[in-house]
Each structure stands twice: as structure tokens, then as C-alpha cells.
Tab-separated table of N, CA, C and O in Angstrom:
chain	number	residue	atom	x	y	z
A	1	GLN	N	79.183	111.169	116.308
A	1	GLN	CA	80.265	111.260	115.809
A	1	GLN	C	81.040	111.450	114.248
A	1	GLN	O	80.249	110.538	113.634
A	2	ALA	N	81.709	111.861	113.886
A	2	ALA	CA	82.020	112.539	112.414
A	2	ALA	C	82.614	111.272	111.703
A	2	ALA	O	83.623	110.416	112.384
A	3	VAL	N	82.314	110.955	110.469
A	3	VAL	CA	83.116	110.118	109.558
A	3	VAL	C	84.513	111.165	109.484
A	3	VAL	O	84.184	112.190	108.310
A	4	ARG	N	85.577	110.563	109.218
A	4	ARG	CA	86.767	111.298	108.853
A	4	ARG	C	87.101	110.598	107.122
A	4	ARG	O	86.942	109.295	107.293
A	5	PHE	N	87.402	111.111	106.107
A	5	PHE	CA	87.075	110.816	104.678
A	5	PHE	C	87.773	112.039	104.046
A	5	PHE	O	87.701	113.274	104.421
A	6	VAL	N	88.374	111.681	102.902
A	6	VAL	CA	88.723	112.088	101.550
A	6	VAL	C	87.761	112.215	100.442
A	6	VAL	O	87.277	110.732	100.417
A	7	THR	N	87.744	113.361	99.804
A	7	THR	CA	86.568	112.936	98.820
A	7	THR	C	86.931	113.128	97.488
A	7	THR	O	88.259	113.577	97.221
A	8	ASN	N	86.691	112.613	96.104
A	8	ASN	CA	86.868	112.235	94.749
A	8	ASN	C	88.535	112.315	94.916
A	8	ASN	O	89.227	112.772	94.327
A	9	VAL	N	88.886	110.912	94.750
A	9	VAL	CA	89.972	110.530	95.085
A	9	VAL	C	90.230	109.659	93.785
A	9	VAL	O	89.680	108.670	93.212
A	10	LYS	N	91.589	109.928	93.020
A	10	LYS	CA	91.720	109.067	91.768
A	10	LYS	C	93.046	108.208	92.114
A	10	LYS	O	93.980	108.742	92.202
A	11	LEU	N	93.138	107.426	91.595
A	11	LEU	CA	94.109	106.185	91.826
A	11	LEU	C	94.513	105.601	90.400
A	11	LEU	O	93.401	105.374	89.544
A	12	THR	N	95.897	105.341	89.972
A	12	THR	CA	95.953	104.931	88.858
A	12	THR	C	96.823	103.560	89.343
A	12	THR	O	97.608	103.497	90.305
A	13	ARG	N	96.454	102.852	88.485
A	13	ARG	CA	97.620	101.321	88.323
A	13	ARG	C	98.300	100.893	87.294
A	13	ARG	O	98.259	101.542	86.395
A	14	SER	N	98.693	99.779	87.267
A	14	SER	CA	99.277	99.171	86.014
A	14	SER	C	98.808	99.358	85.066
A	14	SER	O	99.272	99.074	83.663
A	15	SER	N	97.377	99.071	84.897
A	15	SER	CA	96.411	98.957	83.692
A	15	SER	C	96.281	100.477	82.599
A	15	SER	O	96.652	100.297	81.775
A	16	GLY	N	97.069	101.627	84.111
A	16	GLY	CA	97.137	102.490	83.079
A	16	GLY	C	95.247	103.666	83.281
A	16	GLY	O	95.451	104.699	83.046
A	17	PHE	N	94.910	102.657	83.652
A	17	PHE	CA	93.593	103.438	83.875
A	17	PHE	C	93.133	104.282	85.396
A	17	PHE	O	94.028	103.746	86.253
A	18	HIS	N	92.607	105.631	85.249
A	18	HIS	CA	92.528	106.153	86.690
A	18	HIS	C	91.105	105.361	87.347
A	18	HIS	O	90.215	105.198	86.430
A	19	HIS	N	91.259	105.573	88.074
A	19	HIS	CA	89.974	104.881	89.061
A	19	HIS	C	89.586	106.047	89.961
A	19	HIS	O	90.522	106.444	90.746
A	20	SER	N	88.139	106.441	89.617
A	20	SER	CA	87.638	107.359	90.861
A	20	SER	C	86.817	106.501	91.526
A	20	SER	O	86.117	105.860	91.384
A	21	PHE	N	87.218	106.986	93.221
A	21	PHE	CA	86.059	106.835	94.440
A	21	PHE	C	85.583	108.360	94.933
A	21	PHE	O	86.488	109.196	94.796
A	22	ASP	N	84.321	107.883	95.250
A	22	ASP	CA	83.876	109.434	95.314
A	22	ASP	C	84.144	109.799	96.948
A	22	ASP	O	84.747	110.728	97.553
A	23	PHE	N	84.496	108.523	98.060
A	23	PHE	CA	84.877	108.951	98.975
A	23	PHE	C	86.150	107.774	99.675
A	23	PHE	O	85.704	106.550	99.188
A	24	VAL	N	86.658	108.293	100.482
A	24	VAL	CA	87.657	106.935	101.128
A	24	VAL	C	87.598	107.189	102.382
A	24	VAL	O	88.194	108.512	102.812
A	25	VAL	N	87.464	106.353	102.925
A	25	VAL	CA	87.254	106.641	104.557
A	25	VAL	C	88.878	105.992	105.391
A	25	VAL	O	89.054	104.682	104.455
A	26	GLY	N	89.850	106.190	105.837
A	26	GLY	CA	90.725	106.032	106.332
A	26	GLY	C	90.648	104.819	107.019
A	26	GLY	O	89.544	104.681	108.293
A	27	GLU	N	91.854	104.315	107.782
A	27	GLU	CA	91.556	102.800	108.338
A	27	GLU	C	91.666	103.745	110.171
A	27	GLU	O	92.094	104.786	110.214
A	28	SER	N	90.896	102.671	110.534
A	28	SER	CA	90.730	102.981	112.026
A	28	SER	C	91.233	101.906	113.100
A	28	SER	O	91.791	101.207	112.575
A	29	GLN	N	91.373	102.101	114.366
A	29	GLN	CA	91.579	101.121	115.132
A	29	GLN	C	90.653	99.845	114.792
A	29	GLN	O	91.413	98.706	114.800
A	30	ARG	N	89.475	99.921	114.754
A	30	ARG	CA	88.755	99.044	114.414
A	30	ARG	C	88.315	98.868	113.295
A	30	ARG	O	87.819	97.689	112.981
A	31	ARG	N	88.652	99.451	112.164
A	31	ARG	CA	87.834	99.289	110.638
A	31	ARG	C	89.238	99.366	109.321
A	31	ARG	O	89.740	100.140	110.218
A	32	PRO	N	89.207	98.452	108.948
A	32	PRO	CA	90.191	99.425	107.757
A	32	PRO	C	89.812	100.416	106.614
A	32	PRO	O	88.885	101.029	106.792
A	33	GLU	N	90.438	100.161	106.160
A	33	GLU	CA	90.745	101.650	104.956
A	33	GLU	C	89.355	101.401	104.107
A	33	GLU	O	89.072	100.100	103.931
A	34	ARG	N	88.451	101.676	103.743
A	34	ARG	CA	87.096	101.875	102.759
A	34	ARG	C	87.144	102.661	101.735
A	34	ARG	O	87.085	104.024	101.770
A	35	TYR	N	86.451	102.412	100.775
A	35	TYR	CA	86.449	103.275	99.301
A	35	TYR	C	85.091	102.871	98.918
A	35	TYR	O	84.260	101.762	98.919
A	36	LEU	N	84.475	104.077	98.403
A	36	LEU	CA	82.969	104.135	98.250
A	36	LEU	C	83.133	105.201	96.653
A	36	LEU	O	83.540	105.885	96.420
A	37	ARG	N	81.666	104.235	96.217
A	37	ARG	CA	81.721	104.846	95.146
A	37	ARG	C	80.057	104.669	95.006
A	37	ARG	O	79.245	103.765	94.978
A	38	ALA	N	79.340	105.939	94.539
A	38	ALA	CA	78.045	105.918	94.527
A	38	ALA	C	77.756	106.013	92.996
A	38	ALA	O	78.577	106.651	92.398
A	39	ILE	N	76.755	105.513	93.015
A	39	ILE	CA	76.087	105.003	91.351
A	39	ILE	C	75.051	105.390	91.192
A	39	ILE	O	73.810	104.506	91.632
A	40	ASN	N	74.699	105.923	90.482
A	40	ASN	CA	73.377	106.789	90.514
A	40	ASN	C	72.649	105.942	89.388
A	40	ASN	O	70.866	105.475	89.920
A	41	THR	N	72.820	105.293	88.635
A	41	THR	CA	72.260	104.503	87.641
A	41	THR	C	72.720	103.232	87.944
A	41	THR	O	73.206	102.915	87.141
A	42	PRO	N	72.463	102.126	88.330
A	42	PRO	CA	73.061	101.040	88.666
A	42	PRO	C	72.545	100.044	87.267
A	42	PRO	O	71.895	99.032	87.584
A	43	ASN	N	73.529	100.210	86.475
A	43	ASN	CA	73.068	99.154	85.269
A	43	ASN	C	74.387	98.214	85.235
A	43	ASN	O	75.667	98.609	85.747
A	44	ARG	N	74.457	97.656	84.165
A	44	ARG	CA	75.435	96.782	83.900
A	44	ARG	C	76.660	97.342	83.420
A	44	ARG	O	78.054	96.873	84.082
A	45	ASP	N	77.109	98.668	82.820
A	45	ASP	CA	78.229	99.232	82.528
A	45	ASP	C	78.928	99.821	83.689
A	45	ASP	O	79.749	99.469	84.216
A	46	ASN	N	77.685	100.562	84.531
A	46	ASN	CA	78.319	100.705	85.767
A	46	ASN	C	78.907	99.889	87.057
A	46	ASN	O	79.887	100.177	87.205
A	47	ILE	N	78.166	98.997	86.748
A	47	ILE	CA	78.983	97.661	88.104
A	47	ILE	C	79.948	97.191	87.514
A	47	ILE	O	80.908	97.172	88.253
A	48	VAL	N	80.032	96.995	86.024
A	48	VAL	CA	81.366	96.094	85.390
A	48	VAL	C	82.143	97.280	85.700
A	48	VAL	O	83.732	96.849	86.240
A	49	GLU	N	82.267	98.742	85.584
A	49	GLU	CA	83.006	99.495	85.622
A	49	GLU	C	83.817	99.814	87.333
A	49	GLU	O	84.828	99.231	87.404
A	50	MET	N	82.732	99.335	88.319
A	50	MET	CA	83.429	99.476	89.674
A	50	MET	C	83.915	98.435	90.020
A	50	MET	O	85.080	98.093	90.846
A	51	MET	N	83.655	96.805	89.568
A	51	MET	CA	84.079	95.794	89.237
A	51	MET	C	85.555	95.449	89.055
A	51	MET	O	86.508	95.522	89.702
A	52	PHE	N	85.951	96.247	87.441
A	52	PHE	CA	87.239	96.016	87.358
A	52	PHE	C	88.107	97.114	88.306
A	52	PHE	O	89.360	96.943	88.475
A	53	ALA	N	87.724	98.212	88.481
A	53	ALA	CA	88.303	99.599	89.224
A	53	ALA	C	88.974	98.679	90.469
A	53	ALA	O	89.912	98.528	90.628
A	54	TRP	N	87.940	98.416	91.390
A	54	TRP	CA	88.486	97.433	92.456
A	54	TRP	C	89.704	96.518	92.191
A	54	TRP	O	90.117	96.233	92.953
A	55	GLN	N	89.015	95.711	91.471
A	55	GLN	CA	90.006	94.523	90.943
A	55	GLN	C	91.404	94.976	90.217
A	55	GLN	O	92.479	94.529	90.855
A	56	ASP	N	91.393	95.883	89.610
A	56	ASP	CA	92.785	96.752	89.169
A	56	ASP	C	93.409	97.208	90.675
A	56	ASP	O	94.894	97.130	90.535
A	57	LEU	N	92.581	97.789	91.511
A	57	LEU	CA	93.911	98.535	92.836
A	57	LEU	C	93.944	97.486	93.981
A	57	LEU	O	94.326	97.826	94.408
A	58	ARG	N	93.140	96.237	93.529
A	58	ARG	CA	93.423	95.515	95.419
A	58	ARG	C	94.842	95.377	95.471
A	58	ARG	O	95.214	95.116	96.567
A	59	ASP	N	95.237	94.872	94.936
A	59	ASP	CA	97.115	94.379	95.160
A	59	ASP	C	97.974	95.755	95.386
A	59	ASP	O	98.830	95.304	96.323
A	60	VAL	N	97.261	96.735	95.111
A	60	VAL	CA	98.241	98.103	96.024
A	60	VAL	C	97.551	98.660	96.954
A	60	VAL	O	98.287	99.448	97.602
A	61	ARG	N	96.252	98.029	97.533
A	61	ARG	CA	95.781	98.713	98.600
A	61	ARG	C	95.949	97.768	99.646
A	61	ARG	O	96.619	96.333	99.827
A	62	PRO	N	96.026	98.310	101.102
A	62	PRO	CA	96.160	97.144	102.229
A	62	PRO	C	95.130	96.160	102.156
A	62	PRO	O	94.290	96.360	101.395
A	63	ARG	N	95.988	95.119	102.526
A	63	ARG	CA	95.084	93.555	102.235
A	63	ARG	C	93.688	93.553	102.699
A	63	ARG	O	92.868	93.045	102.152
A	64	ASN	N	93.277	94.041	103.953
A	64	ASN	CA	92.100	94.511	104.572
A	64	ASN	C	91.315	95.574	103.784
A	64	ASN	O	89.830	95.357	104.402
A	65	ALA	N	91.759	96.201	103.185
A	65	ALA	CA	90.569	97.167	102.471
A	65	ALA	C	89.703	96.637	101.701
A	65	ALA	O	89.287	95.586	101.433
A	66	LEU	N	88.469	97.370	102.005
A	66	LEU	CA	87.056	97.327	101.723
A	66	LEU	C	86.531	98.230	100.864
A	66	LEU	O	86.738	99.482	100.553
A	67	ALA	N	85.798	97.727	99.928
A	67	ALA	CA	84.683	98.491	98.630
A	67	ALA	C	83.436	98.367	98.913
A	67	ALA	O	82.995	97.745	99.069
A	68	TYR	N	82.771	99.689	98.846
A	68	TYR	CA	81.574	99.631	98.744
A	68	TYR	C	80.978	100.470	97.530
A	68	TYR	O	81.462	101.247	97.290
A	69	ALA	N	79.733	100.095	97.236
A	69	ALA	CA	79.086	100.901	95.993
A	69	ALA	C	77.538	100.993	96.602
A	69	ALA	O	76.886	100.331	96.803
A	70	VAL	N	77.569	102.751	96.554
A	70	VAL	CA	76.475	103.313	97.128
A	70	VAL	C	75.264	103.186	96.290
A	70	VAL	O	75.268	103.931	94.882
A	71	LEU	N	74.199	102.570	95.976
A	71	LEU	CA	73.557	102.352	94.827
A	71	LEU	C	71.839	103.123	95.081
A	71	LEU	O	71.546	102.870	96.064
A	72	ASN	N	71.769	103.672	93.752
A	72	ASN	CA	70.419	104.622	93.846
A	72	ASN	C	69.426	103.561	93.981
A	72	ASN	O	69.255	102.744	92.622
A	73	ASP	N	68.914	103.180	94.463
A	73	ASP	CA	67.435	102.009	94.507
A	73	ASP	C	66.094	103.095	94.682
A	73	ASP	O	64.846	102.099	94.457
A	74	GLN	N	65.934	104.122	94.152
A	74	GLN	CA	64.612	104.828	94.272
A	74	GLN	C	63.683	104.597	93.593
A	74	GLN	O	62.682	104.584	93.770
A	75	GLU	N	64.263	104.713	92.166
A	75	GLU	CA	63.679	104.621	91.131
A	75	GLU	C	63.203	102.947	90.562
A	75	GLU	O	61.991	103.216	89.790
A	76	ARG	N	64.406	102.107	91.000
A	76	ARG	CA	63.793	100.797	90.664
A	76	ARG	C	64.534	99.957	91.423
A	76	ARG	O	65.773	100.411	92.109
A	77	LYS	N	64.375	98.906	91.601
A	77	LYS	CA	64.760	97.939	92.396
A	77	LYS	C	66.286	97.275	91.586
A	77	LYS	O	66.246	97.342	90.555
A	78	LEU	N	67.070	97.032	92.364
A	78	LEU	CA	68.191	96.824	92.224
A	78	LEU	C	68.196	95.163	91.731
A	78	LEU	O	67.576	94.197	92.208
A	79	SER	N	68.666	94.649	90.675
A	79	SER	CA	68.509	93.086	90.016
A	79	SER	C	69.256	92.306	90.522
A	79	SER	O	70.962	92.847	91.019
A	80	ARG	N	68.900	91.627	90.686
A	80	ARG	CA	70.188	90.303	91.245
A	80	ARG	C	71.252	89.781	90.807
A	80	ARG	O	72.183	89.686	91.508
A	81	PRO	N	71.545	89.680	89.492
A	81	PRO	CA	72.428	89.841	88.951
A	81	PRO	C	73.350	90.916	89.005
A	81	PRO	O	74.632	90.520	89.334
A	82	LEU	N	73.144	91.877	89.076
A	82	LEU	CA	74.307	93.278	89.543
A	82	LEU	C	74.634	92.640	90.901
A	82	LEU	O	75.656	93.109	91.241
A	83	LEU	N	73.953	92.776	91.671
A	83	LEU	CA	73.937	92.486	93.472
A	83	LEU	C	75.241	91.404	93.589
A	83	LEU	O	76.157	91.252	94.219
A	84	ASP	N	74.833	90.400	92.531
A	84	ASP	CA	75.957	89.014	92.643
A	84	ASP	C	77.094	89.157	92.164
A	84	ASP	O	78.225	88.768	92.816
A	85	GLY	N	76.621	89.873	90.993
A	85	GLY	CA	78.392	90.257	90.722
A	85	GLY	C	79.809	91.185	91.544
A	85	GLY	O	80.446	91.098	91.726
A	86	LEU	N	78.673	91.852	92.295
A	86	LEU	CA	79.643	92.960	93.327
A	86	LEU	C	79.838	92.011	94.598
A	86	LEU	O	81.209	92.007	95.023
A	87	ASP	N	79.114	91.011	94.789
A	87	ASP	CA	79.352	90.198	95.856
A	87	ASP	C	80.539	89.240	95.490
A	87	ASP	O	81.480	89.002	96.126
A	88	ARG	N	80.601	88.768	94.195
A	88	ARG	CA	81.661	87.978	93.544
A	88	ARG	C	83.136	88.669	94.137
A	88	ARG	O	84.281	88.327	94.154
A	89	TYR	N	83.009	89.884	93.650
A	89	TYR	CA	84.131	91.113	93.694
A	89	TYR	C	84.176	91.361	95.359
A	89	TYR	O	85.383	92.296	95.162
A	90	GLN	N	83.959	90.830	95.903
A	90	GLN	CA	83.888	91.529	97.485
A	90	GLN	C	83.583	92.824	97.593
A	90	GLN	O	84.398	93.328	98.441
A	91	ILE	N	82.578	93.334	96.972
A	91	ILE	CA	82.140	94.529	96.665
A	91	ILE	C	80.780	94.442	98.012
A	91	ILE	O	80.237	94.190	97.623
A	92	GLY	N	81.088	95.412	98.603
A	92	GLY	CA	79.888	95.539	99.698
A	92	GLY	C	78.696	96.721	99.105
A	92	GLY	O	79.228	97.396	98.206
A	93	VAL	N	77.384	96.959	99.440
A	93	VAL	CA	76.320	97.246	98.683
A	93	VAL	C	75.665	97.988	99.793
A	93	VAL	O	75.043	97.256	100.698
A	94	ILE	N	75.644	99.202	99.671
A	94	ILE	CA	75.227	100.332	100.568
A	94	ILE	C	73.463	100.666	99.939
A	94	ILE	O	74.160	101.601	98.807
A	95	PRO	N	72.649	100.302	99.848
A	95	PRO	CA	71.632	100.557	99.152
A	95	PRO	C	71.215	101.880	99.471
A	95	PRO	O	71.166	102.651	100.634
A	96	TRP	N	70.569	103.116	99.115
A	96	TRP	CA	70.220	104.104	99.066
A	96	TRP	C	69.473	104.322	100.365
A	96	TRP	O	69.406	104.881	101.024
A	97	ARG	N	68.142	103.521	99.994
A	97	ARG	CA	67.238	103.715	101.077
A	97	ARG	C	67.623	103.243	102.547
A	97	ARG	O	66.970	103.493	103.519
A	98	ASP	N	68.488	102.308	102.676
A	98	ASP	CA	69.129	101.856	103.628
A	98	ASP	C	70.726	102.687	103.841
A	98	ASP	O	71.316	101.719	105.216
A	99	ARG	N	70.573	103.418	103.711
A	99	ARG	CA	72.020	104.461	103.761
A	99	ARG	C	72.446	104.819	105.283
A	99	ARG	O	73.527	104.775	105.633
A	100	GLU	N	70.968	105.107	106.313
A	100	GLU	CA	71.276	105.415	107.158
A	100	GLU	C	71.861	104.485	108.155
A	100	GLU	O	73.120	104.423	108.983
A	101	ASN	N	71.365	103.084	108.009
A	101	ASN	CA	71.687	102.074	108.776
A	101	ASN	C	73.303	101.501	108.643
A	101	ASN	O	73.953	101.259	109.254
A	102	LYS	N	73.236	101.292	107.374
A	102	LYS	CA	74.571	101.037	106.435
A	102	LYS	C	75.937	101.947	106.831
A	102	LYS	O	77.083	101.384	107.154
A	103	LEU	N	75.662	103.076	106.972
A	103	LEU	CA	76.731	103.948	106.872
A	103	LEU	C	77.253	104.128	108.101
A	103	LEU	O	78.408	104.894	108.382
A	104	ALA	N	76.486	103.924	109.050
A	104	ALA	CA	76.529	103.956	110.833
A	104	ALA	C	78.127	103.367	111.230
A	104	ALA	O	78.899	104.036	111.774
A	105	SER	N	78.404	101.742	109.854
A	105	SER	CA	79.685	101.451	110.194
A	105	SER	C	80.856	101.789	109.488
A	105	SER	O	81.696	101.903	110.177
A	106	LEU	N	80.898	103.184	109.287
A	106	LEU	CA	81.930	103.691	109.026
A	106	LEU	C	82.290	104.705	109.785
A	106	LEU	O	83.324	105.090	109.721
A	107	ARG	N	81.854	104.917	110.961
A	107	ARG	CA	82.283	105.710	112.006
A	107	ARG	C	82.350	105.571	112.586
A	107	ARG	O	83.774	105.923	113.711
A	108	GLU	N	82.866	104.111	112.309
A	108	GLU	CA	84.163	103.072	113.748
A	108	GLU	C	85.425	103.255	112.833
A	108	GLU	O	85.939	103.680	111.937
């Protein structure tokens, strides 16, 4: 089953900043709207940018909308503080090495 999605979505909020997401998967009968951003270099700056973008947009998206960070874990292990920060902002993590298992839920 294919995943219906839109690529390279830019949204603007009251902060005046433009927030980009690589993919947006529309709401289905079983799952809410989902926003995905691929982060090739998961470092503090990139993670904080993702957390700010999601926080800035949350109140204008459907209440049950979800965000996911697709993180490159090929070259080094993902750091616990970065993962904890994403968790605090209710951003799901999809490690690249586990993408096949995690992305299957996007088909729903």
C-alpha cells in the first residue's frame, strides 16, 4: 500500500518564521496528520530548530497532529539528550537504521 504525502511543505506561523517539513502525510481514517523532517546531522542546533518549528505550529494544526524527526544514525549513535529533548516536545523519532519498521505506520 502506498503512502499519500506532500513533499517540501513550508508553513508560516505568527512568529513570522517559515518552517519546512520534508513530508506531510495526510490524515486517514485511522491516523492523524503527520509531519516529518529528515535530519542528516542530528546535533543540538538541528534538533532545537525542529522542536521550535513544531512548537510554533502546533496550535494551528489539528489537535491530534504528530511530528517525526527522521534521524541519520549511520555514522554515530544518537545522543540521549537530543532524543530526550524531542520526546519532551512530543516529536517521534525514526532512526534511519529502523526506518522500514517505523515508516510502515505511515501507510495507515
